[in-house]
Amino acid sequence: MSKSIVLVTGAGTGIGHLSVKALALAGHTVYASMRDIDGRNAAKVRELRDWAFANGADVRAVELDVLSQASADAAVATIVAERGRLDVVVHNAGHLVIGPTEAYTPEEISKVFDTNFLGTQRVNKAVLPVMRGQRQGLVLWVSSSTTRGGFPPFLGPYAAAKAAMDSIAVTMAYELARFNIETSIVVPGAFTAGTDHFANAGKPADAATSAAYAAYDGLMDQVGARLTELMPPEADPAAVAADIARIVGLPHGTRPFRSITDFVDDGVTAVTEVAERVRVEFAERIGIADLLRPSGARVD
């Protein structure tokens, strides 16, 4: 297996943090990106550095705020200056919000999209010129089973932003194929433990409108409890990180377009089987089947 230079966004916690470790243990050089690495996230950087030293792994922290194009550009420039290339970007950065959709202002929803959707575009604007110049690369997107599976209410803005990200990932897969840039979409299902996803979830500022939904009080706790009951003992978000490391380690051109880690069976697998068949058949019907896989030789 060839070793890659990998950039992981949102590496401070959760699946991003776990993915950094899984990728590094597999022998890759991993740039763990997060905001304020010299300030509020300095402790996380120290923990990763100590872990890497103890495990003989190559992990490097890099400052990257997905809300800033200048920050994304600087992060990628640092990686290329140090390593001469960038082989993989893992679009993981995101933020969960929970609350009645009506209670969110358009400006609040725009901020959700800014982090979960537009952030990937800023990173791509920095990464893709490098990969196109290399004539090779992998763009790996961490999506969500909410885009095709069942999910409860009160996740409206988050689910919408994830659906937008998933959609643009599919579109860009076609647009990048002739540059020999591969696309994989990793789809985690629900996890009730192992991340701070729900503990750190944002809420709408409009408390009065939220209170008007008192008829739903306790619903999310009820859903969480039921999901916990449905989770098998082996359900762990580390399984998503392991899948990401597995995909990155596969030979170029052989990676799955979409890979699902769903311990609850929320329907995303069944829907994806149909959707992927339709996607492939339609591409063949309109004469763009060559765009279903990366093409072209790497220029060294």
PDB file of C-alpha atoms in Angstrom:
ATOM      1  CA  MET A   1       0.000   0.000   0.000  1.00  0.00           C
ATOM      2  CA  SER A   2       1.382   3.419  -0.925  1.00  0.00           C
ATOM      3  CA  LYS A   3       1.529   6.031   1.801  1.00  0.00           C
ATOM      4  CA  SER A   4      -0.393   9.246   1.263  1.00  0.00           C
ATOM      5  CA  ILE A   5      -0.256  12.842   2.430  1.00  0.00           C
ATOM      6  CA  VAL A   6      -3.695  13.392   3.937  1.00  0.00           C
ATOM      7  CA  LEU A   7      -5.519  16.506   5.122  1.00  0.00           C
ATOM      8  CA  VAL A   8      -8.389  15.927   7.570  1.00  0.00           C
ATOM      9  CA  THR A   9     -10.683  18.854   8.373  1.00  0.00           C
ATOM     10  CA  GLY A  10     -12.398  19.144  11.740  1.00  0.00           C
ATOM     11  CA  ALA A  11      -9.776  16.909  13.341  1.00  0.00           C
ATOM     12  CA  GLY A  12     -10.168  18.164  16.894  1.00  0.00           C
ATOM     13  CA  THR A  13     -13.006  15.856  17.918  1.00  0.00           C
ATOM     14  CA  GLY A  14     -15.224  12.979  16.896  1.00  0.00           C
ATOM     15  CA  ILE A  15     -14.844  11.142  13.615  1.00  0.00           C
ATOM     16  CA  GLY A  16     -12.192  13.581  12.415  1.00  0.00           C
ATOM     17  CA  HIS A  17     -10.010  12.964  15.457  1.00  0.00           C
ATOM     18  CA  LEU A  18     -10.491   9.202  15.207  1.00  0.00           C
ATOM     19  CA  SER A  19      -9.742   9.281  11.483  1.00  0.00           C
ATOM     20  CA  VAL A  20      -6.449  11.089  12.013  1.00  0.00           C
ATOM     21  CA  LYS A  21      -5.306   8.288  14.309  1.00  0.00           C
ATOM     22  CA  ALA A  22      -6.590   5.479  12.083  1.00  0.00           C
ATOM     23  CA  LEU A  23      -4.900   6.971   9.019  1.00  0.00           C
ATOM     24  CA  ALA A  24      -1.644   7.625  10.861  1.00  0.00           C
ATOM     25  CA  LEU A  25      -1.549   4.074  12.245  1.00  0.00           C
ATOM     26  CA  ALA A  26      -1.917   2.880   8.642  1.00  0.00           C
ATOM     27  CA  GLY A  27       1.327   4.689   7.830  1.00  0.00           C
ATOM     28  CA  HIS A  28       0.057   7.858   6.156  1.00  0.00           C
ATOM     29  CA  THR A  29       1.301  11.358   6.913  1.00  0.00           C
ATOM     30  CA  VAL A  30      -1.747  13.102   8.337  1.00  0.00           C
ATOM     31  CA  TYR A  31      -2.335  16.816   8.704  1.00  0.00           C
ATOM     32  CA  ALA A  32      -4.910  17.272  11.456  1.00  0.00           C
ATOM     33  CA  SER A  33      -6.575  20.598  10.801  1.00  0.00           C
ATOM     34  CA  MET A  34      -8.571  22.660  13.264  1.00  0.00           C
ATOM     35  CA  ARG A  35      -9.048  26.248  14.353  1.00  0.00           C
ATOM     36  CA  ASP A  36      -6.850  28.112  16.840  1.00  0.00           C
ATOM     37  CA  ILE A  37      -4.188  25.425  17.250  1.00  0.00           C
ATOM     38  CA  ASP A  38      -2.098  27.765  19.421  1.00  0.00           C
ATOM     39  CA  GLY A  39      -5.040  28.814  21.595  1.00  0.00           C
ATOM     40  CA  ARG A  40      -8.186  27.008  22.644  1.00  0.00           C
ATOM     41  CA  ASN A  41      -7.260  23.843  20.721  1.00  0.00           C
ATOM     42  CA  ALA A  42      -3.644  23.764  21.869  1.00  0.00           C
ATOM     43  CA  ALA A  43      -4.392  20.923  24.308  1.00  0.00           C
ATOM     44  CA  LYS A  44      -5.853  18.815  21.487  1.00  0.00           C
ATOM     45  CA  VAL A  45      -2.744  19.444  19.406  1.00  0.00           C
ATOM     46  CA  ARG A  46      -0.512  18.369  22.306  1.00  0.00           C
ATOM     47  CA  GLU A  47      -2.581  15.204  22.805  1.00  0.00           C
ATOM     48  CA  LEU A  48      -2.225  14.282  19.128  1.00  0.00           C
ATOM     49  CA  ARG A  49       1.492  15.058  19.158  1.00  0.00           C
ATOM     50  CA  ASP A  50       2.056  12.902  22.253  1.00  0.00           C
ATOM     51  CA  TRP A  51      -0.069  10.100  20.784  1.00  0.00           C
ATOM     52  CA  ALA A  52       1.855  10.215  17.504  1.00  0.00           C
ATOM     53  CA  PHE A  53       5.204  10.055  19.296  1.00  0.00           C
ATOM     54  CA  ALA A  54       4.071   7.111  21.418  1.00  0.00           C
ATOM     55  CA  ASN A  55       2.795   5.241  18.346  1.00  0.00           C
ATOM     56  CA  GLY A  56       5.531   6.105  15.885  1.00  0.00           C
ATOM     57  CA  ALA A  57       3.010   7.907  13.693  1.00  0.00           C
ATOM     58  CA  ASP A  58       3.331  11.018  11.538  1.00  0.00           C
ATOM     59  CA  VAL A  59       0.649  13.501  12.606  1.00  0.00           C
ATOM     60  CA  ARG A  60       1.021  17.229  12.095  1.00  0.00           C
ATOM     61  CA  ALA A  61      -1.394  19.910  13.226  1.00  0.00           C
ATOM     62  CA  VAL A  62      -2.272  22.663  10.773  1.00  0.00           C
ATOM     63  CA  GLU A  63      -4.393  25.754  11.307  1.00  0.00           C
ATOM     64  CA  LEU A  64      -7.521  25.685   9.154  1.00  0.00           C
ATOM     65  CA  ASP A  65     -10.811  27.476   9.645  1.00  0.00           C
ATOM     66  CA  VAL A  66     -13.274  26.257   6.997  1.00  0.00           C
ATOM     67  CA  LEU A  67     -15.105  29.587   7.319  1.00  0.00           C
ATOM     68  CA  SER A  68     -12.101  31.393   5.821  1.00  0.00           C
ATOM     69  CA  GLN A  69     -10.759  30.999   2.286  1.00  0.00           C
ATOM     70  CA  ALA A  70      -7.478  32.606   3.322  1.00  0.00           C
ATOM     71  CA  SER A  71      -7.113  30.050   6.111  1.00  0.00           C
ATOM     72  CA  ALA A  72      -7.799  27.126   3.761  1.00  0.00           C
ATOM     73  CA  ASP A  73      -5.337  28.497   1.203  1.00  0.00           C
ATOM     74  CA  ALA A  74      -2.638  28.943   3.862  1.00  0.00           C
ATOM     75  CA  ALA A  75      -3.138  25.434   5.262  1.00  0.00           C
ATOM     76  CA  VAL A  76      -2.780  23.770   1.861  1.00  0.00           C
ATOM     77  CA  ALA A  77       0.199  25.961   0.982  1.00  0.00           C
ATOM     78  CA  THR A  78       1.894  24.828   4.203  1.00  0.00           C
ATOM     79  CA  ILE A  79       1.317  21.151   3.396  1.00  0.00           C
ATOM     80  CA  VAL A  80       2.604  21.459  -0.166  1.00  0.00           C
ATOM     81  CA  ALA A  81       5.639  23.457   0.987  1.00  0.00           C
ATOM     82  CA  GLU A  82       6.510  20.764   3.533  1.00  0.00           C
ATOM     83  CA  ARG A  83       5.666  17.627   1.558  1.00  0.00           C
ATOM     84  CA  GLY A  84       5.584  18.654  -2.090  1.00  0.00           C
ATOM     85  CA  ARG A  85       2.134  17.210  -2.696  1.00  0.00           C
ATOM     86  CA  LEU A  86      -1.297  16.500  -1.227  1.00  0.00           C
ATOM     87  CA  ASP A  87      -2.900  13.162  -2.040  1.00  0.00           C
ATOM     88  CA  VAL A  88      -6.118  13.073  -0.014  1.00  0.00           C
ATOM     89  CA  VAL A  89      -8.513  15.526   1.569  1.00  0.00           C
ATOM     90  CA  VAL A  90     -11.083  14.265   4.076  1.00  0.00           C
ATOM     91  CA  HIS A  91     -14.029  16.670   4.307  1.00  0.00           C
ATOM     92  CA  ASN A  92     -15.122  16.019   7.875  1.00  0.00           C
ATOM     93  CA  ALA A  93     -15.585  19.451   9.485  1.00  0.00           C
ATOM     94  CA  GLY A  94     -19.173  20.108  10.507  1.00  0.00           C
ATOM     95  CA  HIS A  95     -21.437  21.197  13.313  1.00  0.00           C
ATOM     96  CA  LEU A  96     -24.728  19.678  14.449  1.00  0.00           C
ATOM     97  CA  VAL A  97     -27.673  21.902  15.351  1.00  0.00           C
ATOM     98  CA  ILE A  98     -30.919  20.747  16.957  1.00  0.00           C
ATOM     99  CA  GLY A  99     -34.212  22.594  17.293  1.00  0.00           C
ATOM    100  CA  PRO A 100     -37.529  23.395  15.610  1.00  0.00           C
ATOM    101  CA  THR A 101     -36.807  24.551  12.077  1.00  0.00           C
ATOM    102  CA  GLU A 102     -39.223  27.469  12.422  1.00  0.00           C
ATOM    103  CA  ALA A 103     -37.152  28.858  15.300  1.00  0.00           C
ATOM    104  CA  TYR A 104     -34.077  29.414  13.124  1.00  0.00           C
ATOM    105  CA  THR A 105     -33.607  32.717  11.359  1.00  0.00           C
ATOM    106  CA  PRO A 106     -32.448  32.539   7.747  1.00  0.00           C
ATOM    107  CA  GLU A 107     -29.156  33.988   8.963  1.00  0.00           C
ATOM    108  CA  GLU A 108     -28.731  31.137  11.457  1.00  0.00           C
ATOM    109  CA  ILE A 109     -29.468  28.555   8.786  1.00  0.00           C
ATOM    110  CA  SER A 110     -26.988  30.301   6.524  1.00  0.00           C
ATOM    111  CA  LYS A 111     -24.316  29.816   9.218  1.00  0.00           C
ATOM    112  CA  VAL A 112     -25.120  26.098   9.371  1.00  0.00           C
ATOM    113  CA  PHE A 113     -24.634  25.885   5.614  1.00  0.00           C
ATOM    114  CA  ASP A 114     -21.468  27.964   5.880  1.00  0.00           C
ATOM    115  CA  THR A 115     -19.813  25.375   8.124  1.00  0.00           C
ATOM    116  CA  ASN A 116     -21.272  22.133   6.805  1.00  0.00           C
ATOM    117  CA  PHE A 117     -21.473  22.932   3.092  1.00  0.00           C
ATOM    118  CA  LEU A 118     -19.601  26.053   2.000  1.00  0.00           C
ATOM    119  CA  GLY A 119     -16.633  25.067   4.154  1.00  0.00           C
ATOM    120  CA  THR A 120     -15.983  22.145   1.809  1.00  0.00           C
ATOM    121  CA  GLN A 121     -16.003  24.509  -1.158  1.00  0.00           C
ATOM    122  CA  ARG A 122     -13.379  26.744   0.431  1.00  0.00           C
ATOM    123  CA  VAL A 123     -11.152  23.763   1.127  1.00  0.00           C
ATOM    124  CA  ASN A 124     -11.706  22.434  -2.402  1.00  0.00           C
ATOM    125  CA  LYS A 125     -10.750  25.811  -3.870  1.00  0.00           C
ATOM    126  CA  ALA A 126      -7.389  25.397  -2.121  1.00  0.00           C
ATOM    127  CA  VAL A 127      -6.905  21.645  -2.650  1.00  0.00           C
ATOM    128  CA  LEU A 128      -8.122  20.973  -6.177  1.00  0.00           C
ATOM    129  CA  PRO A 129      -5.576  23.111  -8.067  1.00  0.00           C
ATOM    130  CA  VAL A 130      -2.877  21.020  -6.382  1.00  0.00           C
ATOM    131  CA  MET A 131      -4.552  17.722  -7.254  1.00  0.00           C
ATOM    132  CA  ARG A 132      -5.274  18.793 -10.817  1.00  0.00           C
ATOM    133  CA  GLY A 133      -1.612  19.706 -11.199  1.00  0.00           C
ATOM    134  CA  GLN A 134      -0.622  16.287  -9.877  1.00  0.00           C
ATOM    135  CA  ARG A 135      -3.176  14.574 -12.120  1.00  0.00           C
ATOM    136  CA  GLN A 136      -4.164  12.435  -9.139  1.00  0.00           C
ATOM    137  CA  GLY A 137      -5.902  12.679  -5.798  1.00  0.00           C
ATOM    138  CA  LEU A 138      -8.762  11.528  -3.625  1.00  0.00           C
ATOM    139  CA  VAL A 139     -11.569  13.719  -2.317  1.00  0.00           C
ATOM    140  CA  LEU A 140     -13.280  11.878   0.518  1.00  0.00           C
ATOM    141  CA  TRP A 141     -16.500  13.337   1.874  1.00  0.00           C
ATOM    142  CA  VAL A 142     -17.990  12.471   5.280  1.00  0.00           C
ATOM    143  CA  SER A 143     -21.708  12.630   4.592  1.00  0.00           C
ATOM    144  CA  SER A 144     -24.603  11.483   6.779  1.00  0.00           C
ATOM    145  CA  SER A 145     -27.295   8.836   6.628  1.00  0.00           C
ATOM    146  CA  THR A 146     -29.800  11.696   6.998  1.00  0.00           C
ATOM    147  CA  THR A 147     -29.318  12.370   3.275  1.00  0.00           C
ATOM    148  CA  ARG A 148     -31.014   9.084   2.313  1.00  0.00           C
ATOM    149  CA  GLY A 149     -32.094   7.294   5.479  1.00  0.00           C
ATOM    150  CA  GLY A 150     -34.687   7.922   8.143  1.00  0.00           C
ATOM    151  CA  PHE A 151     -34.095  10.605  10.752  1.00  0.00           C
ATOM    152  CA  PRO A 152     -36.124  12.357  13.462  1.00  0.00           C
ATOM    153  CA  PRO A 153     -37.440  15.947  13.433  1.00  0.00           C
ATOM    154  CA  PHE A 154     -35.505  18.967  14.740  1.00  0.00           C
ATOM    155  CA  LEU A 155     -32.486  18.307  12.532  1.00  0.00           C
ATOM    156  CA  GLY A 156     -33.777  20.430   9.639  1.00  0.00           C
ATOM    157  CA  PRO A 157     -30.933  22.883   8.900  1.00  0.00           C
ATOM    158  CA  TYR A 158     -28.230  20.300   9.612  1.00  0.00           C
ATOM    159  CA  ALA A 159     -29.839  17.609   7.441  1.00  0.00           C
ATOM    160  CA  ALA A 160     -30.412  20.124   4.635  1.00  0.00           C
ATOM    161  CA  ALA A 161     -26.771  21.238   4.701  1.00  0.00           C
ATOM    162  CA  LYS A 162     -25.547  17.642   4.682  1.00  0.00           C
ATOM    163  CA  ALA A 163     -27.842  16.855   1.744  1.00  0.00           C
ATOM    164  CA  ALA A 164     -26.410  19.828  -0.140  1.00  0.00           C
ATOM    165  CA  MET A 165     -22.867  18.649   0.566  1.00  0.00           C
ATOM    166  CA  ASP A 166     -23.692  15.106  -0.544  1.00  0.00           C
ATOM    167  CA  SER A 167     -25.247  16.401  -3.757  1.00  0.00           C
ATOM    168  CA  ILE A 168     -22.284  18.554  -4.674  1.00  0.00           C
ATOM    169  CA  ALA A 169     -19.950  15.635  -3.945  1.00  0.00           C
ATOM    170  CA  VAL A 170     -21.780  13.572  -6.573  1.00  0.00           C
ATOM    171  CA  THR A 171     -21.674  16.419  -9.090  1.00  0.00           C
ATOM    172  CA  MET A 172     -17.987  17.103  -8.530  1.00  0.00           C
ATOM    173  CA  ALA A 173     -17.117  13.422  -8.887  1.00  0.00           C
ATOM    174  CA  TYR A 174     -18.010  13.727 -12.588  1.00  0.00           C
ATOM    175  CA  GLU A 175     -16.195  17.039 -12.921  1.00  0.00           C
ATOM    176  CA  LEU A 176     -12.962  15.713 -11.404  1.00  0.00           C
ATOM    177  CA  ALA A 177     -12.792  12.292 -13.048  1.00  0.00           C
ATOM    178  CA  ARG A 178     -10.892  13.458 -16.158  1.00  0.00           C
ATOM    179  CA  PHE A 179      -8.233  14.965 -13.902  1.00  0.00           C
ATOM    180  CA  ASN A 180      -7.710  11.471 -12.438  1.00  0.00           C
ATOM    181  CA  ILE A 181      -9.149  12.674  -9.115  1.00  0.00           C
ATOM    182  CA  GLU A 182     -11.179  10.044  -7.307  1.00  0.00           C
ATOM    183  CA  THR A 183     -14.250  10.578  -5.116  1.00  0.00           C
ATOM    184  CA  SER A 184     -15.463   8.526  -2.159  1.00  0.00           C
ATOM    185  CA  ILE A 185     -18.434   9.400   0.035  1.00  0.00           C
ATOM    186  CA  VAL A 186     -18.400   7.875   3.515  1.00  0.00           C
ATOM    187  CA  VAL A 187     -21.826   7.719   5.148  1.00  0.00           C
ATOM    188  CA  PRO A 188     -21.962   7.338   8.938  1.00  0.00           C
ATOM    189  CA  GLY A 189     -25.254   6.347  10.506  1.00  0.00           C
ATOM    190  CA  ALA A 190     -26.452   7.544  13.908  1.00  0.00           C
ATOM    191  CA  PHE A 191     -24.147   7.180  16.907  1.00  0.00           C
ATOM    192  CA  THR A 192     -25.369   7.935  20.419  1.00  0.00           C
ATOM    193  CA  ALA A 193     -21.945   7.546  22.035  1.00  0.00           C
ATOM    194  CA  GLY A 194     -18.304   8.006  21.145  1.00  0.00           C
ATOM    195  CA  THR A 195     -18.481  11.589  19.897  1.00  0.00           C
ATOM    196  CA  ASP A 196     -19.468  15.009  21.269  1.00  0.00           C
ATOM    197  CA  HIS A 197     -21.762  15.540  18.293  1.00  0.00           C
ATOM    198  CA  PHE A 198     -24.955  15.832  20.315  1.00  0.00           C
ATOM    199  CA  ALA A 199     -23.384  17.266  23.468  1.00  0.00           C
ATOM    200  CA  ASN A 200     -21.991  20.228  21.506  1.00  0.00           C
ATOM    201  CA  ALA A 201     -25.015  20.706  19.252  1.00  0.00           C
ATOM    202  CA  GLY A 202     -26.150  24.252  18.606  1.00  0.00           C
ATOM    203  CA  LYS A 203     -29.674  25.547  19.142  1.00  0.00           C
ATOM    204  CA  PRO A 204     -31.705  28.389  17.621  1.00  0.00           C
ATOM    205  CA  ALA A 205     -31.537  31.699  19.468  1.00  0.00           C
ATOM    206  CA  ASP A 206     -35.316  32.198  19.298  1.00  0.00           C
ATOM    207  CA  ALA A 207     -36.244  30.612  22.623  1.00  0.00           C
ATOM    208  CA  ALA A 208     -39.857  31.799  22.416  1.00  0.00           C
ATOM    209  CA  THR A 209     -40.560  29.957  19.170  1.00  0.00           C
ATOM    210  CA  SER A 210     -38.725  26.903  20.466  1.00  0.00           C
ATOM    211  CA  ALA A 211     -40.940  26.987  23.571  1.00  0.00           C
ATOM    212  CA  ALA A 212     -44.031  27.008  21.344  1.00  0.00           C
ATOM    213  CA  TYR A 213     -43.085  23.445  20.396  1.00  0.00           C
ATOM    214  CA  ALA A 214     -43.622  22.218  23.955  1.00  0.00           C
ATOM    215  CA  ALA A 215     -45.859  19.444  22.598  1.00  0.00           C
ATOM    216  CA  TYR A 216     -42.606  17.828  21.456  1.00  0.00           C
ATOM    217  CA  ASP A 217     -40.782  18.154  24.800  1.00  0.00           C
ATOM    218  CA  GLY A 218     -38.774  15.044  25.518  1.00  0.00           C
ATOM    219  CA  LEU A 219     -39.032  13.728  21.980  1.00  0.00           C
ATOM    220  CA  MET A 220     -35.317  13.907  21.224  1.00  0.00           C
ATOM    221  CA  ASP A 221     -34.514  12.222  24.549  1.00  0.00           C
ATOM    222  CA  GLN A 222     -37.009   9.524  23.613  1.00  0.00           C
ATOM    223  CA  VAL A 223     -35.404   9.096  20.198  1.00  0.00           C
ATOM    224  CA  GLY A 224     -31.941   9.003  21.724  1.00  0.00           C
ATOM    225  CA  ALA A 225     -32.961   6.356  24.219  1.00  0.00           C
ATOM    226  CA  ARG A 226     -34.531   4.232  21.504  1.00  0.00           C
ATOM    227  CA  LEU A 227     -31.469   4.565  19.269  1.00  0.00           C
ATOM    228  CA  THR A 228     -29.288   3.484  22.185  1.00  0.00           C
ATOM    229  CA  GLU A 229     -31.454   0.394  22.596  1.00  0.00           C
ATOM    230  CA  LEU A 230     -31.066  -0.413  18.906  1.00  0.00           C
ATOM    231  CA  MET A 231     -27.283   0.001  18.921  1.00  0.00           C
ATOM    232  CA  PRO A 232     -25.348  -3.283  18.992  1.00  0.00           C
ATOM    233  CA  PRO A 233     -22.355  -3.510  21.362  1.00  0.00           C
ATOM    234  CA  GLU A 234     -19.886  -3.055  18.495  1.00  0.00           C
ATOM    235  CA  ALA A 235     -21.416   0.266  17.407  1.00  0.00           C
ATOM    236  CA  ASP A 236     -18.579   2.755  17.647  1.00  0.00           C
ATOM    237  CA  PRO A 237     -17.707   5.797  15.515  1.00  0.00           C
ATOM    238  CA  ALA A 238     -14.192   4.376  15.341  1.00  0.00           C
ATOM    239  CA  ALA A 239     -15.679   2.033  12.725  1.00  0.00           C
ATOM    240  CA  VAL A 240     -16.193   5.057  10.457  1.00  0.00           C
ATOM    241  CA  ALA A 241     -12.572   6.102  10.958  1.00  0.00           C
ATOM    242  CA  ALA A 242     -11.450   2.561  10.170  1.00  0.00           C
ATOM    243  CA  ASP A 243     -13.491   2.644   6.968  1.00  0.00           C
ATOM    244  CA  ILE A 244     -11.911   5.943   5.967  1.00  0.00           C
ATOM    245  CA  ALA A 245      -8.433   4.482   6.526  1.00  0.00           C
ATOM    246  CA  ARG A 246      -9.416   1.376   4.550  1.00  0.00           C
ATOM    247  CA  ILE A 247     -10.601   3.438   1.586  1.00  0.00           C
ATOM    248  CA  VAL A 248      -7.539   5.696   1.547  1.00  0.00           C
ATOM    249  CA  GLY A 249      -5.337   2.587   1.558  1.00  0.00           C
ATOM    250  CA  LEU A 250      -6.947   1.076  -1.536  1.00  0.00           C
ATOM    251  CA  PRO A 251      -5.250   1.415  -4.945  1.00  0.00           C
ATOM    252  CA  HIS A 252      -6.218   4.498  -6.904  1.00  0.00           C
ATOM    253  CA  GLY A 253      -9.192   3.824  -9.149  1.00  0.00           C
ATOM    254  CA  THR A 254     -10.559   0.966  -7.039  1.00  0.00           C
ATOM    255  CA  ARG A 255     -12.121   2.865  -4.163  1.00  0.00           C
ATOM    256  CA  PRO A 256     -15.873   2.644  -3.540  1.00  0.00           C
ATOM    257  CA  PHE A 257     -17.930   5.629  -4.596  1.00  0.00           C
ATOM    258  CA  ARG A 258     -20.048   5.358  -1.449  1.00  0.00           C
ATOM    259  CA  SER A 259     -19.437   3.393   1.751  1.00  0.00           C
ATOM    260  CA  ILE A 260     -21.935   3.146   4.620  1.00  0.00           C
ATOM    261  CA  THR A 261     -21.346   2.472   8.318  1.00  0.00           C
ATOM    262  CA  ASP A 262     -24.824   2.118   9.795  1.00  0.00           C
ATOM    263  CA  PHE A 263     -25.425  -0.014  12.888  1.00  0.00           C
ATOM    264  CA  VAL A 264     -29.106   0.930  13.280  1.00  0.00           C
ATOM    265  CA  ASP A 265     -30.365   0.204   9.750  1.00  0.00           C
ATOM    266  CA  ASP A 266     -32.097   3.521   9.163  1.00  0.00           C
ATOM    267  CA  GLY A 267     -32.751   2.653   5.530  1.00  0.00           C
ATOM    268  CA  VAL A 268     -29.771   4.405   3.975  1.00  0.00           C
ATOM    269  CA  THR A 269     -28.324   1.157   2.595  1.00  0.00           C
ATOM    270  CA  ALA A 270     -31.545   0.156   0.840  1.00  0.00           C
ATOM    271  CA  VAL A 271     -32.066   3.617  -0.658  1.00  0.00           C
ATOM    272  CA  THR A 272     -28.428   3.865  -1.737  1.00  0.00           C
ATOM    273  CA  GLU A 273     -28.555   0.555  -3.603  1.00  0.00           C
ATOM    274  CA  VAL A 274     -31.365   1.901  -5.766  1.00  0.00           C
ATOM    275  CA  ALA A 275     -29.965   5.424  -6.083  1.00  0.00           C
ATOM    276  CA  GLU A 276     -26.515   4.225  -7.138  1.00  0.00           C
ATOM    277  CA  ARG A 277     -27.956   1.867  -9.735  1.00  0.00           C
ATOM    278  CA  VAL A 278     -30.033   4.707 -11.179  1.00  0.00           C
ATOM    279  CA  ARG A 279     -27.048   7.077 -11.126  1.00  0.00           C
ATOM    280  CA  VAL A 280     -24.841   4.637 -13.034  1.00  0.00           C
ATOM    281  CA  GLU A 281     -27.544   3.673 -15.528  1.00  0.00           C
ATOM    282  CA  PHE A 282     -28.369   7.314 -16.261  1.00  0.00           C
ATOM    283  CA  ALA A 283     -24.690   8.165 -16.779  1.00  0.00           C
ATOM    284  CA  GLU A 284     -24.467   5.311 -19.259  1.00  0.00           C
ATOM    285  CA  ARG A 285     -27.640   6.396 -21.068  1.00  0.00           C
ATOM    286  CA  ILE A 286     -26.418   9.965 -21.587  1.00  0.00           C
ATOM    287  CA  GLY A 287     -22.936   8.906 -22.644  1.00  0.00           C
ATOM    288  CA  ILE A 288     -20.830   9.931 -19.656  1.00  0.00           C
ATOM    289  CA  ALA A 289     -20.030   6.488 -18.254  1.00  0.00           C
ATOM    290  CA  ASP A 290     -16.320   7.332 -18.489  1.00  0.00           C
ATOM    291  CA  LEU A 291     -16.879   9.885 -15.712  1.00  0.00           C
ATOM    292  CA  LEU A 292     -17.900   7.207 -13.228  1.00  0.00           C
ATOM    293  CA  ARG A 293     -14.228   6.468 -12.556  1.00  0.00           C
ATOM    294  CA  PRO A 294     -11.084   8.620 -12.507  1.00  0.00           C
ATOM    295  CA  SER A 295      -9.100   8.515 -15.724  1.00  0.00           C
ATOM    296  CA  GLY A 296      -5.684   9.586 -16.900  1.00  0.00           C
ATOM    297  CA  ALA A 297      -2.151   8.879 -15.793  1.00  0.00           C
ATOM    298  CA  ARG A 298      -0.393  10.716 -13.000  1.00  0.00           C
ATOM    299  CA  VAL A 299       2.217  13.207 -14.125  1.00  0.00           C
ATOM    300  CA  ASP A 300       5.342  12.893 -11.907  1.00  0.00           C
TER     301      ASP A 300
END
